[in-house]
mmCIF file of C-alpha atoms and ligand atoms in Angstrom:
data_model
loop_
_atom_site.group_PDB
_atom_site.id
_atom_site.type_symbol
_atom_site.label_atom_id
_atom_site.label_comp_id
_atom_site.label_asym_id
_atom_site.label_seq_id
_atom_site.Cartn_x
_atom_site.Cartn_y
_atom_site.Cartn_z
ATOM 1 C CA MET W 12 -0.410 0.506 -0.124
ATOM 2 C CA ALA W 13 1.137 3.818 -0.679
ATOM 3 C CA TYR W 14 3.364 5.346 2.470
ATOM 4 C CA MET W 15 -0.414 6.923 4.117
ATOM 5 C CA THR W 16 0.153 10.280 5.846
ATOM 6 C CA ALA W 17 -3.091 12.112 8.413
ATOM 7 C CA LEU W 18 -4.917 14.843 6.128
ATOM 8 C CA ARG W 19 -7.592 17.164 7.907
ATOM 9 C CA VAL W 20 -11.585 17.067 6.335
ATOM 10 C CA GLU W 21 -11.417 20.582 5.331
ATOM 11 C CA ARG W 22 -15.189 20.158 4.116
ATOM 12 C CA ALA W 23 -17.612 17.163 4.613
ATOM 13 C CA GLU W 24 -21.387 17.718 2.523
ATOM 14 C CA GLN W 25 -23.756 16.011 0.752
ATOM 15 C CA ILE W 26 -23.603 17.368 -3.139
ATOM 16 C CA ALA W 27 -26.129 14.222 -3.850
ATOM 17 C CA ALA W 28 -28.546 11.509 -2.673
ATOM 18 C CA GLY W 29 -26.791 9.394 -0.844
ATOM 19 C CA ILE W 30 -23.427 10.710 -2.025
ATOM 20 C CA HIS W 31 -21.154 12.766 -0.002
ATOM 21 C CA LEU W 32 -18.060 15.176 -0.686
ATOM 22 C CA PHE W 33 -14.988 15.323 1.598
ATOM 23 C CA GLU W 34 -11.986 17.639 0.989
ATOM 24 C CA LEU W 35 -8.874 17.170 2.383
ATOM 25 C CA ARG W 36 -5.777 19.329 2.990
ATOM 26 C CA ASP W 37 -2.212 18.941 4.614
ATOM 27 C CA PRO W 38 -3.283 20.036 8.570
ATOM 28 C CA ASP W 39 0.154 22.400 8.662
ATOM 29 C CA GLY W 40 -0.677 24.086 4.560
ATOM 30 C CA ARG W 41 1.529 22.184 2.963
ATOM 31 C CA GLU W 42 1.316 21.306 -1.174
ATOM 32 C CA LEU W 43 -0.029 17.108 -1.739
ATOM 33 C CA PRO W 44 1.750 14.781 -3.455
ATOM 34 C CA GLU W 45 0.559 15.556 -7.171
ATOM 35 C CA PHE W 46 -1.676 13.518 -8.476
ATOM 36 C CA ASN W 47 -2.771 12.751 -12.244
ATOM 37 C CA ALA W 48 -6.871 12.538 -14.277
ATOM 38 C CA GLY W 49 -7.641 9.045 -12.737
ATOM 39 C CA SER W 50 -5.936 8.285 -9.588
ATOM 40 C CA HIS W 51 -7.501 7.214 -6.703
ATOM 41 C CA ILE W 52 -6.654 7.556 -2.658
ATOM 42 C CA ALA W 53 -6.483 5.237 0.104
ATOM 43 C CA ILE W 54 -8.323 6.163 3.366
ATOM 44 C CA VAL W 55 -8.588 4.209 6.931
ATOM 45 C CA VAL W 56 -12.518 4.480 7.300
ATOM 46 C CA PRO W 57 -13.441 4.505 10.971
ATOM 47 C CA THR W 58 -14.260 0.768 10.782
ATOM 48 C CA GLY W 59 -10.514 0.568 10.112
ATOM 49 C CA ASP W 60 -11.067 -0.622 6.774
ATOM 50 C CA VAL W 61 -9.368 0.903 4.050
ATOM 51 C CA ARG W 62 -10.986 1.856 1.000
ATOM 52 C CA LYS W 63 -10.290 3.059 -2.300
ATOM 53 C CA TYR W 64 -11.747 6.529 -3.909
ATOM 54 C CA SER W 65 -11.282 8.548 -6.816
ATOM 55 C CA LEU W 66 -9.710 12.020 -6.713
ATOM 56 C CA CYS W 67 -12.463 14.416 -7.995
ATOM 57 C CA ASN W 68 -10.991 18.102 -8.062
ATOM 58 C CA ASP W 69 -8.844 19.222 -11.063
ATOM 59 C CA PRO W 70 -4.894 17.525 -10.707
ATOM 60 C CA CYS W 71 -3.697 21.439 -11.060
ATOM 61 C CA GLU W 72 -4.766 22.177 -7.524
ATOM 62 C CA ARG W 73 -1.616 20.790 -5.298
ATOM 63 C CA ASP W 74 -3.255 22.118 -2.085
ATOM 64 C CA ARG W 75 -6.257 19.503 -1.520
ATOM 65 C CA TYR W 76 -7.688 16.198 -2.666
ATOM 66 C CA VAL W 77 -11.194 16.119 -3.222
ATOM 67 C CA ILE W 78 -13.399 12.684 -3.172
ATOM 68 C CA ALA W 79 -16.950 11.993 -3.364
ATOM 69 C CA VAL W 80 -18.613 9.056 -1.402
ATOM 70 C CA LYS W 81 -21.458 6.747 -2.238
ATOM 71 C CA LYS W 82 -23.296 5.625 1.432
ATOM 72 C CA GLU W 83 -23.780 2.422 0.408
ATOM 73 C CA ALA W 84 -26.665 0.534 1.492
ATOM 74 C CA ALA W 85 -25.606 -2.710 0.522
ATOM 75 C CA GLY W 86 -21.197 -2.332 1.252
ATOM 76 C CA ARG W 87 -19.675 -3.891 3.887
ATOM 77 C CA GLY W 88 -20.427 -0.364 5.925
ATOM 78 C CA GLY W 89 -17.071 1.274 5.586
ATOM 79 C CA SER W 90 -17.867 4.060 3.203
ATOM 80 C CA ILE W 91 -21.704 4.074 6.088
ATOM 81 C CA SER W 92 -18.698 4.854 8.432
ATOM 82 C CA LEU W 93 -16.681 7.536 6.076
ATOM 83 C CA VAL W 94 -19.631 9.096 5.859
ATOM 84 C CA ASP W 95 -21.506 9.011 9.018
ATOM 85 C CA ALA W 96 -18.487 9.874 11.567
ATOM 86 C CA VAL W 97 -16.178 11.719 9.732
ATOM 87 C CA LYS W 98 -16.838 15.461 9.937
ATOM 88 C CA ALA W 99 -15.126 18.545 8.921
ATOM 89 C CA GLY W 100 -11.827 19.228 11.145
ATOM 90 C CA ASP W 101 -11.254 15.102 11.433
ATOM 91 C CA LEU W 102 -8.074 13.619 10.289
ATOM 92 C CA VAL W 103 -8.576 10.382 8.799
ATOM 93 C CA MET W 104 -5.265 8.616 7.538
ATOM 94 C CA SER W 105 -4.996 8.738 3.413
ATOM 95 C CA GLY W 106 -2.384 7.360 1.054
ATOM 96 C CA THR W 107 -0.595 9.406 -1.758
ATOM 97 C CA PRO W 108 -2.148 8.943 -5.211
ATOM 98 C CA GLU W 109 -2.012 5.619 -7.344
ATOM 99 C CA ASN W 110 -3.185 6.028 -10.689
ATOM 100 C CA SER W 111 -4.908 2.617 -13.178
ATOM 101 C CA PHE W 112 -6.723 4.707 -14.966
ATOM 102 C CA ALA W 113 -4.824 7.149 -16.136
ATOM 103 C CA LEU W 114 -5.788 9.574 -19.234
ATOM 104 C CA ASP W 115 -3.980 8.735 -22.739
ATOM 105 C CA GLU W 116 -3.820 12.324 -23.653
ATOM 106 C CA ARG W 117 -2.004 11.541 -27.139
ATOM 107 C CA ALA W 118 -5.506 10.061 -28.160
ATOM 108 C CA ALA W 119 -7.562 12.589 -31.207
ATOM 109 C CA SER W 120 -10.386 12.456 -29.007
ATOM 110 C CA PHE W 121 -12.227 11.581 -25.148
ATOM 111 C CA LEU W 122 -15.442 9.553 -24.787
ATOM 112 C CA PHE W 123 -16.559 9.275 -21.188
ATOM 113 C CA ILE W 124 -19.001 7.160 -19.778
ATOM 114 C CA ALA W 125 -20.400 7.493 -16.549
ATOM 115 C CA GLY W 126 -23.060 5.388 -14.164
ATOM 116 C CA GLY W 127 -24.030 6.747 -10.515
ATOM 117 C CA ILE W 128 -20.700 7.531 -8.635
ATOM 118 C CA GLY W 129 -18.660 5.989 -11.227
ATOM 119 C CA ILE W 130 -18.504 9.861 -12.210
ATOM 120 C CA THR W 131 -15.617 10.492 -9.882
ATOM 121 C CA PRO W 132 -12.617 9.605 -11.444
ATOM 122 C CA ILE W 133 -13.822 11.396 -14.817
ATOM 123 C CA MET W 134 -14.855 14.321 -13.388
ATOM 124 C CA ALA W 135 -10.823 15.110 -12.667
ATOM 125 C CA MET W 136 -10.637 13.548 -16.406
ATOM 126 C CA ILE W 137 -13.089 16.620 -17.633
ATOM 127 C CA ARG W 138 -11.743 19.211 -15.392
ATOM 128 C CA HIS W 139 -8.210 18.313 -16.649
ATOM 129 C CA LEU W 140 -9.118 18.595 -20.479
ATOM 130 C CA LYS W 141 -11.086 22.147 -19.617
ATOM 131 C CA SER W 142 -8.258 23.748 -17.701
ATOM 132 C CA THR W 143 -5.520 22.983 -20.142
ATOM 133 C CA GLY W 144 -7.633 23.969 -23.016
ATOM 134 C CA CYS W 145 -8.228 20.527 -25.076
ATOM 135 C CA GLY W 146 -12.321 20.321 -25.941
ATOM 136 C CA ARG W 147 -11.978 17.021 -27.356
ATOM 137 C CA PHE W 148 -14.384 14.857 -25.048
ATOM 138 C CA LYS W 149 -17.464 13.915 -24.636
ATOM 139 C CA LEU W 150 -19.365 12.722 -21.552
ATOM 140 C CA TYR W 151 -22.717 10.542 -20.831
ATOM 141 C CA TYR W 152 -23.815 10.681 -17.609
ATOM 142 C CA CYS W 153 -26.022 7.833 -16.592
ATOM 143 C CA THR W 154 -28.227 8.763 -13.416
ATOM 144 C CA ARG W 155 -31.678 7.756 -11.455
ATOM 145 C CA ASN W 156 -32.372 10.909 -11.473
ATOM 146 C CA ALA W 157 -31.685 14.679 -11.017
ATOM 147 C CA HIS W 158 -31.386 14.019 -7.057
ATOM 148 C CA ALA W 159 -29.072 11.066 -7.434
ATOM 149 C CA THR W 160 -26.590 13.217 -10.079
ATOM 150 C CA ALA W 161 -23.501 14.010 -8.084
ATOM 151 C CA PHE W 162 -21.961 18.027 -9.554
ATOM 152 C CA LEU W 163 -25.451 18.221 -11.308
ATOM 153 C CA ASP W 164 -25.218 22.947 -11.614
ATOM 154 C CA GLU W 165 -21.319 22.114 -12.541
ATOM 155 C CA LEU W 166 -21.805 19.841 -15.463
ATOM 156 C CA SER W 167 -24.924 22.042 -16.377
ATOM 157 C CA ALA W 168 -23.565 25.045 -16.827
ATOM 158 C CA PRO W 169 -22.973 26.528 -20.699
ATOM 159 C CA ALA W 170 -19.118 26.191 -20.134
ATOM 160 C CA TYR W 171 -19.716 22.100 -20.765
ATOM 161 C CA ARG W 172 -22.476 22.920 -23.355
ATOM 162 C CA GLY W 173 -22.650 20.402 -26.898
ATOM 163 C CA GLN W 174 -19.646 18.238 -24.243
ATOM 164 C CA VAL W 175 -21.863 16.546 -21.518
ATOM 165 C CA THR W 176 -24.972 14.661 -21.472
ATOM 166 C CA ILE W 177 -26.404 13.926 -18.456
ATOM 167 C CA HIS W 178 -29.341 10.528 -18.997
ATOM 168 C CA HIS W 179 -31.546 9.680 -15.767
ATOM 169 C CA ASP W 180 -33.374 6.322 -15.872
ATOM 170 C CA ASN W 181 -35.516 7.135 -13.059
ATOM 171 C CA GLY W 182 -34.130 3.317 -11.870
ATOM 172 C CA ASP W 183 -36.184 1.485 -14.790
ATOM 173 C CA PRO W 184 -34.223 -0.779 -17.167
ATOM 174 C CA ALA W 185 -36.420 -0.270 -20.346
ATOM 175 C CA GLN W 186 -35.165 3.633 -19.651
ATOM 176 C CA ALA W 187 -31.238 3.108 -19.842
ATOM 177 C CA LEU W 188 -29.489 5.094 -22.682
ATOM 178 C CA ASP W 189 -29.100 3.103 -25.819
ATOM 179 C CA LEU W 190 -24.844 2.967 -25.541
ATOM 180 C CA TRP W 191 -24.378 1.762 -29.010
ATOM 181 C CA PRO W 192 -24.659 4.338 -30.487
ATOM 182 C CA LEU W 193 -21.908 5.886 -29.388
ATOM 183 C CA LEU W 194 -20.168 3.340 -29.250
ATOM 184 C CA GLU W 195 -21.226 1.491 -33.232
ATOM 185 C CA ARG W 196 -17.511 3.705 -34.651
ATOM 186 C CA PRO W 197 -14.808 4.175 -32.884
ATOM 187 C CA ALA W 198 -13.145 7.180 -35.005
ATOM 188 C CA GLY W 199 -10.218 7.112 -32.800
ATOM 189 C CA ALA W 200 -11.358 8.435 -29.762
ATOM 190 C CA HIS W 201 -10.163 6.990 -26.150
ATOM 191 C CA LEU W 202 -13.174 5.947 -24.202
ATOM 192 C CA TYR W 203 -13.120 6.020 -20.303
ATOM 193 C CA CYS W 204 -15.673 3.825 -18.357
ATOM 194 C CA CYS W 205 -16.906 3.997 -14.340
ATOM 195 C CA GLY W 206 -19.897 2.968 -13.194
ATOM 196 C CA PRO W 207 -21.843 -0.695 -12.177
ATOM 197 C CA ARG W 208 -20.546 -3.426 -13.311
ATOM 198 C CA ALA W 209 -23.876 -4.449 -16.057
ATOM 199 C CA MET W 210 -22.745 -1.344 -17.396
ATOM 200 C CA MET W 211 -19.247 -1.499 -17.618
ATOM 201 C CA GLU W 212 -20.333 -5.546 -18.851
ATOM 202 C CA ALA W 213 -22.256 -3.719 -21.986
ATOM 203 C CA VAL W 214 -19.529 -1.221 -23.214
ATOM 204 C CA ARG W 215 -16.735 -3.987 -22.771
ATOM 205 C CA ASP W 216 -19.481 -6.220 -24.830
ATOM 206 C CA MET W 217 -19.913 -3.188 -27.099
ATOM 207 C CA THR W 218 -16.461 -2.557 -27.382
ATOM 208 C CA GLY W 219 -15.000 -5.547 -29.402
ATOM 209 C CA HIS W 220 -14.207 -3.785 -32.809
ATOM 210 C CA TRP W 221 -12.781 -1.077 -31.155
ATOM 211 C CA SER W 222 -9.222 -1.013 -30.362
ATOM 212 C CA ARG W 223 -7.958 -3.369 -26.509
ATOM 213 C CA SER W 224 -6.264 -0.453 -26.369
ATOM 214 C CA ALA W 225 -8.398 2.681 -26.880
ATOM 215 C CA VAL W 226 -10.835 1.203 -23.680
ATOM 216 C CA HIS W 227 -10.652 1.755 -20.397
ATOM 217 C CA PHE W 228 -12.487 0.896 -17.299
ATOM 218 C CA GLU W 229 -12.540 1.433 -13.681
ATOM 219 C CA SER W 230 -14.267 -0.067 -10.724
ATOM 220 C CA PHE W 231 -14.257 0.213 -7.158
ATOM 221 C CA VAL W 232 -15.446 -2.965 -7.163
ATOM 222 C CA ASP W 233 -12.937 -5.030 -4.769
ATOM 223 C CA ALA W 234 -12.209 -8.523 -5.687
ATOM 224 C CA ALA W 235 -14.424 -10.274 -2.291
ATOM 225 C CA GLN W 236 -17.486 -7.799 -4.200
ATOM 226 C CA THR W 237 -16.587 -9.989 -7.721
ATOM 227 C CA ARG W 238 -17.565 -13.037 -5.692
ATOM 228 C CA THR W 239 -20.642 -14.953 -5.011
ATOM 229 C CA VAL W 240 -22.176 -17.589 -2.614
ATOM 230 C CA GLU W 241 -22.145 -20.013 -4.979
ATOM 231 C CA ASP W 242 -18.094 -19.574 -5.613
ATOM 232 C CA HIS W 243 -16.341 -23.068 -4.658
ATOM 233 C CA ALA W 244 -12.646 -24.363 -4.415
ATOM 234 C CA PHE W 245 -11.098 -25.010 -6.825
ATOM 235 C CA SER W 246 -6.942 -25.628 -7.227
ATOM 236 C CA VAL W 247 -4.577 -23.968 -9.431
ATOM 237 C CA ARG W 248 -1.199 -25.802 -10.897
ATOM 238 C CA LEU W 249 1.981 -23.508 -11.543
ATOM 239 C CA ALA W 250 2.989 -25.226 -14.927
ATOM 240 C CA ARG W 251 6.794 -24.775 -14.473
ATOM 241 C CA THR W 252 7.029 -26.720 -10.789
ATOM 242 C CA GLY W 253 4.374 -28.651 -10.924
ATOM 243 C CA GLU W 254 3.257 -27.442 -7.592
ATOM 244 C CA VAL W 255 -0.422 -27.540 -6.735
ATOM 245 C CA VAL W 256 -1.898 -24.158 -5.121
ATOM 246 C CA GLU W 257 -5.321 -24.389 -3.661
ATOM 247 C CA VAL W 258 -7.512 -21.821 -3.894
ATOM 248 C CA PRO W 259 -10.588 -21.582 -0.704
ATOM 249 C CA ALA W 260 -14.419 -19.978 -1.593
ATOM 250 C CA ASN W 261 -13.991 -17.320 -0.667
ATOM 251 C CA THR W 262 -9.676 -16.140 -1.755
ATOM 252 C CA SER W 263 -8.591 -15.252 -5.175
ATOM 253 C CA ILE W 264 -6.022 -16.974 -6.977
ATOM 254 C CA LEU W 265 -3.626 -13.957 -6.586
ATOM 255 C CA GLU W 266 -4.612 -13.965 -3.161
ATOM 256 C CA ALA W 267 -3.671 -17.918 -2.585
ATOM 257 C CA LEU W 268 -0.513 -17.146 -4.699
ATOM 258 C CA ARG W 269 1.139 -15.079 -1.858
ATOM 259 C CA PHE W 270 -1.018 -16.640 0.746
ATOM 260 C CA SER W 271 1.866 -19.693 -1.063
ATOM 261 C CA GLY W 272 4.934 -17.279 -1.170
ATOM 262 C CA HIS W 273 4.129 -16.531 -4.450
ATOM 263 C CA THR W 274 5.165 -12.880 -5.568
ATOM 264 C CA VAL W 275 2.606 -11.661 -8.108
ATOM 265 C CA PRO W 276 2.087 -7.967 -9.311
ATOM 266 C CA SER W 277 -1.465 -5.582 -9.132
ATOM 267 C CA SER W 278 -2.938 -3.043 -9.330
ATOM 268 C CA CYS W 279 -6.838 -2.642 -9.555
ATOM 269 C CA GLU W 280 -7.219 -6.088 -8.015
ATOM 270 C CA SER W 281 -11.124 -5.726 -9.322
ATOM 271 C CA GLY W 282 -9.906 -6.571 -12.981
ATOM 272 C CA THR W 283 -9.964 -4.262 -14.816
ATOM 273 C CA CYS W 284 -6.364 -2.544 -15.244
ATOM 274 C CA GLY W 285 -4.038 -5.672 -17.019
ATOM 275 C CA THR W 286 -1.856 -5.401 -14.286
ATOM 276 C CA CYS W 287 -1.986 -9.811 -13.029
ATOM 277 C CA LYS W 288 -2.521 -11.006 -16.535
ATOM 278 C CA THR W 289 -1.589 -14.593 -16.566
ATOM 279 C CA ARG W 290 -0.884 -16.791 -19.092
ATOM 280 C CA LEU W 291 -3.223 -20.008 -18.423
ATOM 281 C CA VAL W 292 -2.163 -23.177 -20.174
ATOM 282 C CA ARG W 293 -4.691 -25.530 -19.306
ATOM 283 C CA GLY W 294 -8.643 -25.305 -17.634
ATOM 284 C CA ALA W 295 -12.054 -24.199 -18.089
ATOM 285 C CA ALA W 296 -11.492 -20.397 -16.295
ATOM 286 C CA ASP W 297 -14.689 -17.915 -14.881
ATOM 287 C CA HIS W 298 -13.566 -14.473 -16.289
ATOM 288 C CA ARG W 299 -14.985 -12.143 -14.121
ATOM 289 C CA ASP W 300 -12.761 -9.239 -15.720
ATOM 290 C CA LEU W 301 -13.116 -6.481 -18.393
ATOM 291 C CA VAL W 302 -10.131 -6.531 -19.753
ATOM 292 C CA LEU W 303 -9.501 -9.549 -21.543
ATOM 293 C CA SER W 304 -10.916 -10.321 -24.906
ATOM 294 C CA GLU W 305 -12.898 -12.974 -25.946
ATOM 295 C CA ALA W 306 -9.809 -14.095 -28.083
ATOM 296 C CA GLU W 307 -7.858 -13.819 -25.508
ATOM 297 C CA ARG W 308 -9.408 -15.605 -23.009
ATOM 298 C CA SER W 309 -8.197 -18.484 -23.873
ATOM 299 C CA GLU W 310 -5.163 -18.187 -23.716
ATOM 300 C CA TYR W 311 -5.023 -15.325 -20.044
ATOM 301 C CA ILE W 312 -6.320 -15.261 -16.577
ATOM 302 C CA MET W 313 -6.978 -12.001 -14.742
ATOM 303 C CA VAL W 314 -5.965 -13.763 -11.342
ATOM 304 C CA CYS W 315 -7.140 -10.788 -9.590
ATOM 305 C CA VAL W 316 -10.896 -11.815 -9.993
ATOM 306 C CA SER W 317 -10.961 -14.922 -12.350
ATOM 307 C CA ARG W 318 -11.945 -18.845 -10.676
ATOM 308 C CA ALA W 319 -12.363 -22.114 -11.895
ATOM 309 C CA ARG W 320 -15.360 -22.898 -13.135
ATOM 310 C CA SER W 321 -15.756 -25.899 -10.915
ATOM 311 C CA THR W 322 -14.215 -27.752 -8.294
ATOM 312 C CA GLU W 323 -13.169 -30.706 -10.402
ATOM 313 C CA ALA W 324 -12.228 -27.866 -13.206
ATOM 314 C CA GLU W 325 -8.380 -27.299 -11.957
ATOM 315 C CA LEU W 326 -6.588 -24.635 -14.040
ATOM 316 C CA VAL W 327 -2.990 -24.407 -14.944
ATOM 317 C CA ILE W 328 -1.027 -21.510 -15.082
ATOM 318 C CA ASP W 329 2.038 -20.569 -16.543
ATOM 319 C CA ARG W 330 4.341 -19.434 -13.302
HETATM 320 FE FE1 FES O 404 -6.153 -4.876 -12.428
HETATM 321 FE FE2 FES O 404 -5.892 -7.577 -11.801
HETATM 322 S S1 FES O 404 -5.030 -6.381 -11.091
HETATM 323 S S2 FES O 404 -6.948 -6.770 -13.691
#
């Protein structure tokens, strides 16, 4: 984990239904470590757990980090404890910024698709593009209704006219934004998508004809949240040594490998960045990532989230 330091909460306020904004500053007024658009920081929340939150302010600001946190009733309590217990004036322990969703500034243009709280890294991106004079982007931001829309006033302002479309589905899947017209013709754009898992899977399924290097996802669903109650234990054989690593039902392949003393690179640990890509030598995998194409899935596996299809389906990986 990144180095942790204490930051003071300068501002804590609700900005939309269930969404709370926190502004963090150095207690002695010093500059904070710099970040770039798409970065996140780790925060120790009052339950003692560590949660990652995207920075949503313009990266040119060196005096503050701004995060927006959704109070997830269905979550594991970490974000609820942050929203309920942390007030202006409190100190929180924060990591230095890390980025597994970086903006490729060489892109001819940018297409941003955000759902709900997934707007947070994309706010930093569009603020950065605006402040550096780059107007080559479009944002489609999907929320339930106006009350649930963070940054509504800013995104509705004339400065973003023609570049930002806010779509409300009123909680009805039949009213969801039709993504296909946006994705049908890649036209040299880089796509950045952050939102609910179902939205990201739909975008992945509609971008099979895009260059893989032009499609970027960010997810704050950690590996534990990609597991289901039906998950079962299985084993992974390491092709180079023959070692067999048992993967319990509540553990990822990545964690099991580390428990067994292996060093495995990772970053997002949510199946979106590609860092843990491992060659799959043999076995039927249950792929849960958003990175691999259909063609790649017979050859590779993302060990942070994917699993074997059944208890009997031993996976053999190239390690
Ligand atoms: Fe990012 Fe596995 S660590 S995809």
